[in-house]
Amino acid sequence: MNILEKNNLPITSIEITLEKVVASSDLYNIPIYQRLYVWGDDQIKTLLEDLYKAFSENQPKYYLGGIMVTQNNGKFDLIDGQQRFTTLWLISKKLGYDLLNFSHITIDKLEKARMSFAVRDFANQYFNSTNSELNLTKDEVEELKPISTAENVIENFSKELKGEEEKKEFASFIYTKVFLISTQMPKETDENKVFEAMNNRGVQLQQHEILKAQLLSALKDNREEMHQYSLLWDACSVMDEYLEKNIKIVADLGWKDLFPEKSDEGETIVQLPNKIHDRLKNKNSEIKTKKLLFILKEGINDVDLAQIKNNDNVLEDYDSGKVRSIINFPMLLLHTLRLFQFRYRNILDSEKSVEVKGKDLIEIFKTHSDYFTKSEDVKNFIDLLWNVRKNFDRHVIKWVGNIENNEEVHLIKKLYQSKTAFQRRSPSSNEGFALLQSMLYHSQQIITHYWLTPFLNKMLDEEDSEELYKYLRKLDNCMFCNERKDLRTMSYEMLSKSDGQLNGNMESVEKTLNSSLGTSYPSYWFYKTEYILWENRFELGFENWKDYRMTAKNSVEHISPQNPKSEEVNIVYDHFDESEVVRKKKDDFGNLVLLSPGMNSEYSNKIYSVKQAEFKAKKNIDSLKSDMIFRNEHWNWSLCKTHKEKIIELFTKHIQ
């Protein structure tokens, strides 16, 4: 009997694991009305990092959420939750071991993928074939690109696990201890109507909204203060807009309330005040909050500006462009809580520092409820949150949309004030401050970004961007160019260090770069190399690198092939056999680059001249290390060594 047929009720919900799915021989189908697959790198990395954290903590159960299904011709159609479920299937396919039982099933002595796609034969072909067997159109390749990208992300994540034994145990954890709630609809269900209803359903309260109510209850005896701090919280919570826009709409303020000293001469860079409590009038905050959510959802052009009572409150005189935060609000709250521990609770022991774990936000604050026994504690925390968020908008990169090419880049947009308007404006040229942050963003754990705790702490005492840039360079060297430690505790220890104590360890760096780790090199070393090369572009004679931007990359590839063809056998490796010397030459840092994921799994075995031609044909330079290498007419072990030695020389200059 099928695991979803054991309950005779029309609609049933049960706990399932991948192990139970296998035991019941269940098959799943993605209906035609569902999108194929759209999860990006960040979502996949977040899930993998969450799963690994649960595994490393030996949690007895990890709940991944729910799926909704209905039976259809011997399979279950996934009405809701297919993106999450498909990601689990891709993880199973790539991690292997016990999970292979879930990813594929044997039917009539033929091994087939457990998931299939209605009317998308090319997707079914992809899941049941090797890449070499595929014969796809350009449009089909494009539609499958998110899936191939996801597979690259998962594969590279698995390479960072500590050997095959840990990989096997991690696979077993996902197979037996990851739980989902599976809800089965009756067979006669109109799937399209259910799907439409699911996508139009009301949004439940988020954790931070519940936390807000819990904390503000401490201010119930002073309704005016409760109202003021509620507005501050609400303004801080909308991360994909700038704080000045949020507080203006939520609190129904005029620009003169926020920036009373308006300049009559030209343009000036302005910032929000540290305290604005006296400017927050006790109006109907519920209406204003709804107005904010409507404006942010629908866009200011869709709002009837005539309904805004205060003429000074229209946003015709404000432009910030389309932006997106690099972290979410629960992460900001937890980084702020870490600063609250250090600055207000005088906690110096890094072992007691809270973890940045957004999905456990309420539980973490509950564990530290003794911090908020008085109303003054809550006010101090929200005041700290306001200042952290204000500085975050001023000095931390955001994803900034480019209307012309529909792409996003990392930028820091300053707020300019003129006689008639306020504008968030991008810099005229690439900035090292933003590029360094972009390097850290792409190379560090996306659900924690522990480097932000000491960086945000520094901003509370330092306003000058150049000084903050110098500090971040030292912080990066100290945290990541040393023997690796637990980032939660290490980043907290940085709070007690002076700038002069933030030093990298060049001996450790050189040892790493000389270790011939091949595809096991963490992506940090490639991103850091890109930043240092950009920093030294003039000295190296590469002025065309000035507009270079970091992009998401997760595939470590060899310049000289791992399995060379006959014409390249003797070029790099001198002789070709399986000796340790040859392996080290193949996997030398000088022979490696970090590339964007794609469909082409054959890159490593292409000869140098082909890779060189393909790289030079690109419109934009997406890898500075590659650009340096491909300036050589040919490639051999001597050039490889020289290239790595130059990089080590630049690291030494940067760190010392």
XYZ file of C-alpha atoms in Angstrom:
656
model
C 0.000 0.000 0.000
C 1.181 3.505 -0.853
C 2.308 5.653 2.115
C -0.357 8.244 1.226
C -3.156 5.687 0.893
C -3.117 4.489 4.483
C -5.605 7.165 5.589
C -9.100 6.948 4.044
C -10.029 10.596 4.626
C -10.498 12.722 1.464
C -7.585 15.003 2.427
C -4.699 13.499 4.389
C -1.483 14.926 5.810
C 1.354 12.717 6.994
C 5.040 12.936 7.804
C 7.316 11.485 5.160
C 11.041 10.973 4.739
C 12.886 10.048 1.586
C 13.404 6.594 3.097
C 9.621 6.165 3.448
C 9.095 7.338 -0.120
C 11.503 4.636 -1.322
C 9.847 1.954 0.824
C 6.483 2.803 -0.762
C 7.877 2.991 -4.331
C 6.266 6.394 -4.858
C 6.778 8.270 -8.124
C 6.363 12.025 -8.612
C 5.394 14.164 -11.563
C 5.756 17.915 -12.174
C 2.514 19.035 -13.882
C 2.591 21.242 -16.969
C 1.236 24.288 -15.102
C 4.305 24.279 -12.832
C 7.505 26.070 -13.756
C 10.357 23.682 -14.531
C 12.930 24.842 -11.935
C 13.855 28.355 -10.873
C 15.837 28.171 -7.650
C 19.095 30.129 -7.776
C 22.494 29.630 -6.150
C 21.565 31.460 -2.951
C 18.465 29.360 -2.239
C 20.294 26.086 -2.916
C 23.300 27.081 -0.791
C 20.972 28.156 2.023
C 19.207 24.786 2.009
C 22.493 22.836 1.870
C 24.015 24.885 4.677
C 20.878 24.472 6.813
C 20.902 20.721 6.207
C 24.596 20.447 7.005
C 24.189 22.474 10.205
C 21.378 20.159 11.343
C 23.549 17.161 10.445
C 26.633 18.473 12.280
C 24.484 19.191 15.357
C 23.101 15.637 15.164
C 19.498 16.864 15.203
C 17.035 13.926 15.433
C 14.647 15.538 12.910
C 14.891 18.327 10.379
C 11.576 19.653 9.042
C 11.799 20.981 5.513
C 8.197 22.143 5.175
C 5.382 20.649 3.166
C 4.314 19.428 -0.231
C 0.818 19.042 -1.676
C 0.080 16.174 -4.052
C -2.734 14.408 -5.830
C -2.735 10.989 -7.480
C -2.636 10.866 -11.262
C -2.033 7.706 -13.324
C 0.043 5.919 -10.702
C 2.149 8.978 -9.803
C 1.796 11.908 -7.454
C 1.415 15.295 -9.136
C 3.256 17.946 -7.088
C 0.775 20.805 -6.721
C 2.818 22.772 -4.204
C 6.404 22.552 -2.911
C 7.907 21.257 -6.143
C 10.930 23.618 -6.108
C 11.971 22.383 -2.660
C 11.234 18.762 -3.518
C 13.082 18.965 -6.834
C 16.107 20.402 -5.012
C 16.023 17.422 -2.628
C 15.962 15.129 -5.660
C 18.956 16.931 -7.217
C 20.860 16.698 -3.920
C 20.121 12.964 -3.828
C 21.309 12.524 -7.400
C 24.619 14.294 -6.703
C 25.424 13.131 -3.151
C 24.673 9.473 -3.841
C 25.022 6.673 -1.265
C 21.625 6.016 0.424
C 20.101 8.918 -1.492
C 20.492 7.085 -4.806
C 17.595 4.915 -3.647
C 15.439 8.056 -3.731
C 16.787 9.718 -6.865
C 16.181 6.652 -9.074
C 13.934 3.608 -9.082
C 14.203 0.322 -10.963
C 11.112 -0.492 -13.036
C 11.075 -3.582 -15.258
C 14.835 -3.917 -14.760
C 15.375 -0.352 -16.025
C 16.694 2.418 -13.780
C 14.590 5.582 -14.094
C 14.448 8.946 -12.357
C 11.842 8.997 -9.575
C 10.662 12.406 -10.800
C 9.286 13.159 -14.248
C 7.962 16.222 -16.057
C 4.640 16.355 -17.886
C 4.968 17.317 -21.583
C 8.657 18.144 -21.094
C 10.338 15.181 -22.704
C 13.645 17.044 -22.994
C 13.737 17.400 -19.172
C 12.994 13.702 -18.718
C 15.721 12.956 -21.254
C 18.170 15.108 -19.275
C 17.388 13.319 -16.012
C 17.674 9.855 -17.526
C 20.737 10.361 -19.750
C 24.353 11.386 -19.576
C 25.260 14.803 -21.003
C 27.023 13.198 -23.928
C 23.761 11.555 -25.035
C 21.737 14.770 -25.087
C 20.498 16.380 -28.251
C 18.841 19.593 -27.120
C 17.727 22.800 -28.807
C 19.104 26.152 -27.673
C 15.798 26.992 -25.893
C 15.783 23.640 -24.110
C 19.355 24.145 -22.936
C 18.370 27.589 -21.621
C 15.373 26.166 -19.736
C 17.545 23.462 -18.176
C 20.309 25.876 -17.155
C 18.967 26.445 -13.585
C 18.998 22.676 -13.069
C 22.560 22.246 -14.341
C 23.602 25.238 -12.230
C 21.975 23.642 -9.180
C 23.861 20.414 -9.839
C 27.155 22.346 -9.954
C 26.367 24.105 -6.662
C 25.539 20.782 -4.985
C 28.596 19.042 -6.427
C 30.932 21.790 -5.236
C 29.300 21.785 -1.799
C 29.877 18.039 -1.557
C 33.569 18.531 -2.364
C 33.932 20.650 0.780
C 32.739 17.772 2.988
C 35.458 16.043 5.009
C 36.039 12.942 2.928
C 33.805 10.162 1.664
C 32.839 8.999 5.155
C 31.266 12.354 6.067
C 29.622 12.525 2.648
C 28.090 9.096 3.278
C 26.860 10.071 6.754
C 25.433 13.380 5.462
C 23.559 11.497 2.726
C 22.177 9.085 5.334
C 21.005 12.037 7.475
C 19.082 13.558 4.557
C 17.667 10.152 3.647
C 16.343 9.269 7.109
C 16.020 12.452 9.189
C 14.733 15.125 6.821
C 10.956 15.231 7.228
C 8.257 16.789 5.078
C 4.528 17.072 5.627
C 2.836 15.569 2.576
C -0.792 16.582 2.044
C -2.766 14.481 -0.436
C -5.780 16.006 -2.186
C -8.648 13.827 -3.520
C -8.174 12.345 -6.991
C -11.007 14.453 -8.437
C -9.297 17.691 -7.341
C -9.047 20.418 -9.988
C -5.259 20.850 -9.747
C -5.187 24.163 -11.606
C -7.663 25.744 -9.171
C -5.754 24.457 -6.146
C -2.487 25.710 -7.627
C -4.018 29.143 -8.244
C -5.439 29.259 -4.731
C -2.087 28.259 -3.228
C -0.345 31.058 -5.079
C -2.940 33.641 -3.993
C -3.247 32.568 -0.355
C -2.693 34.989 2.488
C 0.801 35.330 3.947
C 1.290 34.078 7.510
C 2.989 36.180 10.144
C 6.746 36.004 9.847
C 8.970 35.218 12.825
C 10.250 38.771 13.116
C 6.665 40.088 13.311
C 5.920 37.743 16.214
C 9.211 38.743 17.864
C 8.321 42.413 17.489
C 5.043 41.889 19.374
C 6.833 39.982 22.132
C 9.518 42.628 22.637
C 7.195 45.646 22.414
C 4.933 44.183 25.102
C 7.577 45.479 27.536
C 6.541 49.034 26.531
C 2.795 48.542 27.021
C 2.665 51.049 29.869
C 3.820 53.871 27.589
C 1.718 53.832 24.411
C 3.630 56.730 22.835
C 6.978 54.972 23.186
C 5.474 51.684 22.047
C 4.211 53.411 18.910
C 7.571 55.089 18.208
C 9.591 51.895 18.560
C 7.062 49.974 16.496
C 7.608 52.434 13.642
C 11.394 52.110 13.928
C 11.122 48.319 13.806
C 8.777 48.366 10.799
C 11.049 50.721 8.866
C 14.087 48.530 9.559
C 12.265 45.339 8.547
C 11.852 46.155 4.827
C 15.334 45.233 3.639
C 14.884 45.650 -0.116
C 14.339 49.407 0.135
C 16.388 52.140 1.775
C 15.638 53.151 5.353
C 14.842 56.800 4.586
C 12.056 55.718 2.228
C 10.688 53.182 4.711
C 10.538 55.503 7.726
C 9.114 58.353 5.662
C 6.177 56.242 4.523
C 5.601 54.302 7.758
C 5.736 57.391 10.006
C 4.095 59.751 7.484
C 7.041 62.166 7.665
C 8.133 64.962 5.403
C 11.691 65.268 4.144
C 12.186 68.274 6.409
C 11.430 65.990 9.380
C 14.248 63.671 8.382
C 16.722 66.218 7.016
C 15.916 69.618 8.587
C 19.152 71.296 7.468
C 18.430 71.551 3.753
C 21.317 72.929 1.703
C 20.725 75.804 -0.693
C 24.025 75.297 -2.477
C 24.437 72.416 -4.900
C 24.300 68.785 -3.786
C 25.405 67.267 -0.495
C 25.659 63.701 0.782
C 23.283 63.269 3.719
C 22.451 60.568 6.240
C 19.623 59.835 8.630
C 19.987 60.973 12.260
C 20.869 58.509 15.014
C 17.718 59.379 16.929
C 14.408 60.472 15.449
C 11.975 59.600 18.249
C 10.749 63.173 18.682
C 9.767 63.273 14.997
C 7.577 60.177 15.130
C 4.057 61.490 15.671
C 1.392 59.200 17.103
C -0.713 58.709 13.984
C -2.539 55.642 12.742
C 0.507 53.417 12.339
C -1.521 50.483 11.013
C -2.697 52.546 8.023
C 0.815 53.842 7.368
C 2.325 50.365 7.556
C -0.241 49.119 5.059
C 0.616 52.059 2.826
C 4.309 51.103 2.966
C 3.615 47.480 2.087
C 1.365 48.548 -0.804
C 3.895 51.004 -2.197
C 6.768 48.540 -1.943
C 4.693 45.794 -3.548
C 2.942 47.745 -6.302
C 5.480 50.483 -6.971
C 5.118 54.181 -6.289
C 3.783 54.876 -9.778
C 0.683 52.802 -8.997
C -0.184 54.741 -5.867
C -2.760 57.514 -5.990
C -0.568 60.318 -4.676
C -3.600 62.516 -4.146
C -4.559 60.279 -1.228
C -1.395 61.214 0.668
C -2.540 64.040 2.907
C 0.707 65.857 3.535
C 1.925 67.544 0.338
C 5.488 67.289 1.585
C 5.134 63.506 1.858
C 4.954 62.596 -1.844
C 7.848 60.565 -3.227
C 8.059 62.300 -6.598
C 11.215 63.961 -5.297
C 12.980 60.706 -4.359
C 14.757 58.101 -6.464
C 16.656 55.055 -5.206
C 16.331 52.695 -8.146
C 15.698 48.972 -7.795
C 17.784 47.428 -5.011
C 17.913 44.163 -3.067
C 19.610 43.482 0.262
C 22.394 40.901 0.589
C 20.825 39.629 3.854
C 17.284 39.301 5.186
C 15.808 40.961 8.267
C 16.144 37.958 10.648
C 19.883 37.885 9.848
C 20.176 41.619 10.584
C 18.341 41.116 13.893
C 20.744 38.351 14.923
C 23.853 40.351 13.995
C 22.363 43.206 16.035
C 21.742 40.844 18.951
C 25.415 39.828 18.844
C 26.378 43.514 19.036
C 23.875 43.980 21.867
C 25.599 41.150 23.758
C 28.960 42.860 23.355
C 27.980 46.499 23.872
C 25.125 46.311 26.385
C 25.565 42.966 28.166
C 29.393 43.116 28.327
C 29.704 39.524 27.156
C 33.310 38.940 26.090
C 33.286 35.133 25.944
C 32.860 34.280 22.254
C 31.451 30.849 23.158
C 28.369 32.640 24.522
C 27.801 34.640 21.328
C 24.509 33.889 19.588
C 24.411 31.999 16.331
C 23.171 33.634 13.128
C 20.418 31.140 12.357
C 17.441 32.967 10.920
C 14.990 30.077 10.987
C 15.441 29.846 14.796
C 15.004 33.584 15.367
C 12.255 33.376 18.006
C 13.905 30.476 19.828
C 17.242 32.314 19.998
C 15.641 35.443 21.454
C 13.624 33.272 23.855
C 16.859 31.644 25.071
C 18.195 35.148 25.809
C 14.955 36.591 27.196
C 16.851 37.687 30.323
C 18.390 40.426 28.152
C 14.974 42.112 27.843
C 13.476 42.128 31.330
C 13.168 45.931 31.412
C 11.605 48.366 28.967
C 14.962 50.153 28.779
C 16.568 46.959 27.425
C 14.047 46.754 24.569
C 14.486 50.437 23.727
C 18.269 50.060 23.702
C 18.028 47.079 21.383
C 15.714 48.793 18.877
C 17.783 51.983 18.987
C 20.834 49.839 18.233
C 18.895 48.133 15.431
C 18.047 51.534 13.906
C 21.686 52.634 13.892
C 22.942 49.296 12.571
C 20.392 49.430 9.738
C 21.175 53.092 8.988
C 24.879 52.272 8.676
C 24.123 49.102 6.740
C 22.378 51.166 4.045
C 25.190 53.693 4.030
C 28.247 51.422 3.873
C 27.215 47.888 2.832
C 26.712 46.713 -0.752
C 23.289 45.973 -2.165
C 22.224 44.193 -5.305
C 21.466 47.076 -7.670
C 19.355 46.431 -10.753
C 20.458 47.582 -14.201
C 17.395 48.363 -16.325
C 19.339 48.212 -19.610
C 20.539 44.601 -19.336
C 18.235 43.314 -16.574
C 21.242 42.294 -14.444
C 22.237 43.047 -10.862
C 25.605 44.205 -9.539
C 26.966 44.953 -6.072
C 27.145 48.693 -5.379
C 27.086 51.163 -2.499
C 24.706 54.006 -3.373
C 25.104 57.220 -1.407
C 22.161 59.485 -0.615
C 22.416 62.911 -2.277
C 20.295 65.938 -1.406
C 19.724 68.830 -3.806
C 17.399 71.811 -3.665
C 14.505 69.833 -5.124
C 15.125 66.108 -4.634
C 16.803 63.209 -2.856
C 18.564 60.512 -4.825
C 20.500 57.305 -4.119
C 23.255 57.396 -6.702
C 25.748 54.787 -7.897
C 29.459 55.701 -7.980
C 30.892 56.824 -11.312
C 33.578 54.113 -11.230
C 34.206 50.746 -9.633
C 35.111 51.003 -5.938
C 37.475 48.709 -4.055
C 35.292 48.993 -0.932
C 32.299 47.489 -2.767
C 34.413 44.909 -4.604
C 35.956 43.666 -1.354
C 32.489 43.217 0.156
C 31.338 41.488 -3.024
C 34.273 39.081 -2.665
C 33.223 38.275 0.906
C 29.575 37.918 -0.069
C 30.278 35.393 -2.816
C 32.851 33.383 -0.856
C 31.195 33.087 2.564
C 28.243 31.161 3.962
C 25.155 32.905 2.642
C 22.932 32.209 5.662
C 25.358 33.682 8.221
C 27.884 36.186 6.794
C 29.622 36.364 10.180
C 32.098 38.965 8.872
C 29.240 41.472 9.130
C 29.179 41.400 12.955
C 32.580 43.094 13.492
C 32.117 45.228 10.380
C 28.764 46.600 11.606
C 30.288 47.122 15.041
C 33.072 49.247 13.549
C 30.503 51.413 11.751
C 28.950 52.413 15.086
C 32.202 54.221 15.949
C 33.537 55.180 12.509
C 31.687 57.068 9.756
C 34.439 57.646 7.191
C 34.192 55.235 4.233
C 37.943 55.179 3.605
C 38.673 54.222 7.204
C 36.008 51.516 7.055
C 37.560 50.197 3.824
C 40.963 49.960 5.537
C 39.352 48.182 8.483
C 37.547 45.658 6.283
C 40.785 44.795 4.464
C 42.404 44.014 7.825
C 39.347 42.153 9.083
C 39.248 39.967 5.975
C 42.967 39.127 6.336
C 42.598 38.326 10.031
C 39.481 36.156 9.689
C 40.209 34.270 6.492
C 43.978 34.414 5.903
C 44.790 32.502 9.066
C 44.244 28.976 10.322
C 40.493 28.476 10.019
C 38.353 28.502 13.186
C 34.645 28.451 13.911
C 33.339 31.654 12.308
C 30.714 32.326 14.981
C 33.287 32.572 17.755
C 36.106 34.004 15.641
C 33.996 36.896 14.334
C 32.871 37.718 17.879
C 36.487 37.753 19.059
C 37.166 40.428 16.416
C 34.954 42.834 18.404
C 37.582 43.055 21.146
C 40.559 43.525 18.828
C 42.067 46.866 17.877
C 42.804 47.594 14.212
C 46.489 46.932 14.859
C 45.706 43.408 16.079
C 43.950 42.408 12.851
C 46.650 40.597 10.910
C 46.763 37.859 8.315
C 49.241 34.974 8.444
C 51.215 34.850 5.208
C 52.851 31.565 6.183
C 49.407 29.961 6.391
C 48.364 31.543 3.075
C 51.474 30.342 1.265
C 51.025 26.844 2.665
C 47.442 26.766 1.340
C 48.308 28.087 -2.121
C 51.120 25.536 -2.413
C 48.973 22.600 -1.308
C 47.791 21.436 -4.766
C 44.220 20.915 -3.553
C 42.700 20.887 -7.042
C 38.899 21.131 -7.024
C 38.951 20.967 -3.193
C 40.195 24.561 -2.914
C 37.523 26.667 -1.151
C 36.136 29.328 -3.475
C 37.447 32.036 -1.105
C 40.999 31.721 -2.459
C 39.865 32.364 -6.027
C 37.633 35.307 -5.091
C 40.405 36.777 -2.925
C 42.830 36.370 -5.838
C 40.412 38.245 -8.110
C 40.202 41.114 -5.637
C 43.993 41.331 -5.197
C 44.551 41.211 -8.974
C 42.031 44.041 -9.439
C 43.741 45.990 -6.658
C 47.087 45.671 -8.528
C 45.682 46.127 -12.064
C 47.836 49.151 -12.896
C 51.045 47.533 -11.684
C 50.204 44.422 -13.707
C 49.360 46.460 -16.826
C 45.673 45.479 -16.967
C 43.896 48.833 -16.926
C 40.965 47.231 -18.766
C 40.061 45.521 -15.470
C 38.790 48.755 -13.920
C 35.077 47.869 -14.447
C 35.381 44.244 -13.339
C 32.568 42.897 -11.128
C 32.393 39.751 -9.006
C 29.807 37.204 -10.133
C 28.572 33.915 -8.712
C 31.019 31.127 -9.520
C 31.263 27.688 -7.988
C 33.101 25.455 -10.431
C 36.867 24.950 -9.967
C 38.353 24.006 -13.334
C 41.793 23.068 -14.657
C 43.504 25.152 -17.342
C 45.578 22.218 -18.521
C 43.201 19.273 -18.691
C 42.950 16.596 -16.017
C 42.786 13.954 -18.717
C 44.884 15.466 -21.515
C 44.552 14.501 -25.125
C 47.603 13.191 -26.939
C 48.621 16.645 -28.231
C 48.877 18.020 -24.661
C 50.306 15.058 -22.765
C 53.853 16.369 -22.525
C 53.218 20.124 -22.531
C 52.389 20.731 -18.883
C 53.083 17.524 -17.078
C 56.467 16.636 -18.696
C 55.416 13.005 -18.627
C 51.994 11.489 -18.176
C 51.421 8.848 -15.545
C 49.599 8.578 -12.253
C 52.523 9.668 -10.067
C 52.050 12.069 -7.144
C 54.265 14.637 -8.889
C 51.946 14.734 -11.898
C 48.849 14.950 -9.708
C 50.294 17.959 -7.884
C 51.037 19.693 -11.167
C 47.484 19.100 -12.371
C 45.970 20.358 -9.109
C 48.378 23.262 -8.574
C 46.664 26.585 -7.750
C 48.396 28.132 -10.765
C 46.588 25.676 -13.057
C 43.123 26.359 -11.618
C 40.405 28.957 -12.141
C 36.916 29.470 -10.725
C 34.226 29.580 -13.384
C 30.527 30.280 -13.614
C 28.416 27.125 -13.702
C 26.971 26.000 -17.022
C 25.990 23.060 -19.134
C 29.508 22.430 -20.399
C 30.878 19.622 -18.231
C 33.671 18.983 -20.724
C 35.604 22.200 -19.996
C 38.404 20.491 -18.089
C 39.349 18.257 -21.010
C 39.475 20.898 -23.728
C 42.943 21.833 -24.918
C 44.473 25.171 -23.917
C 44.081 26.842 -27.324
C 40.330 26.069 -27.406
C 39.772 27.422 -23.895
C 41.806 30.502 -24.771
C 39.737 31.197 -27.901
C 36.453 30.727 -26.018
C 37.593 33.082 -23.256
C 38.696 35.815 -25.661
C 35.358 35.584 -27.480
C 33.471 36.690 -24.356
C 32.071 40.221 -24.280
C 33.087 40.836 -20.662
C 35.998 39.624 -18.567
C 34.477 37.418 -15.869
C 37.753 36.049 -14.445
C 40.907 38.126 -13.976
C 42.984 35.046 -13.189
C 41.854 33.498 -16.483
C 42.661 36.722 -18.319
C 46.225 36.665 -16.964
C 46.685 33.042 -17.957
C 45.209 33.340 -21.457
C 47.531 36.227 -22.339
C 50.162 33.474 -22.759
C 50.402 31.983 -26.253
C 50.768 28.531 -24.763
C 50.709 26.948 -21.302
C 53.251 24.767 -19.581
C 54.447 23.869 -16.106
C 57.022 26.669 -16.017
C 54.382 29.327 -16.832
C 52.016 27.727 -14.335
C 54.604 28.008 -11.538
C 55.433 31.606 -12.486
C 51.740 32.513 -12.419
C 51.236 31.051 -8.940
C 54.408 32.656 -7.605
C 53.181 36.053 -8.817
C 49.888 35.537 -7.012
C 51.721 34.607 -3.797
C 53.864 37.732 -4.187
C 50.714 39.877 -4.487
C 49.136 38.158 -1.473
C 52.289 38.922 0.535
C 52.163 42.595 -0.458
C 48.438 42.788 0.367
C 48.687 41.118 3.780
C 51.941 42.661 5.007
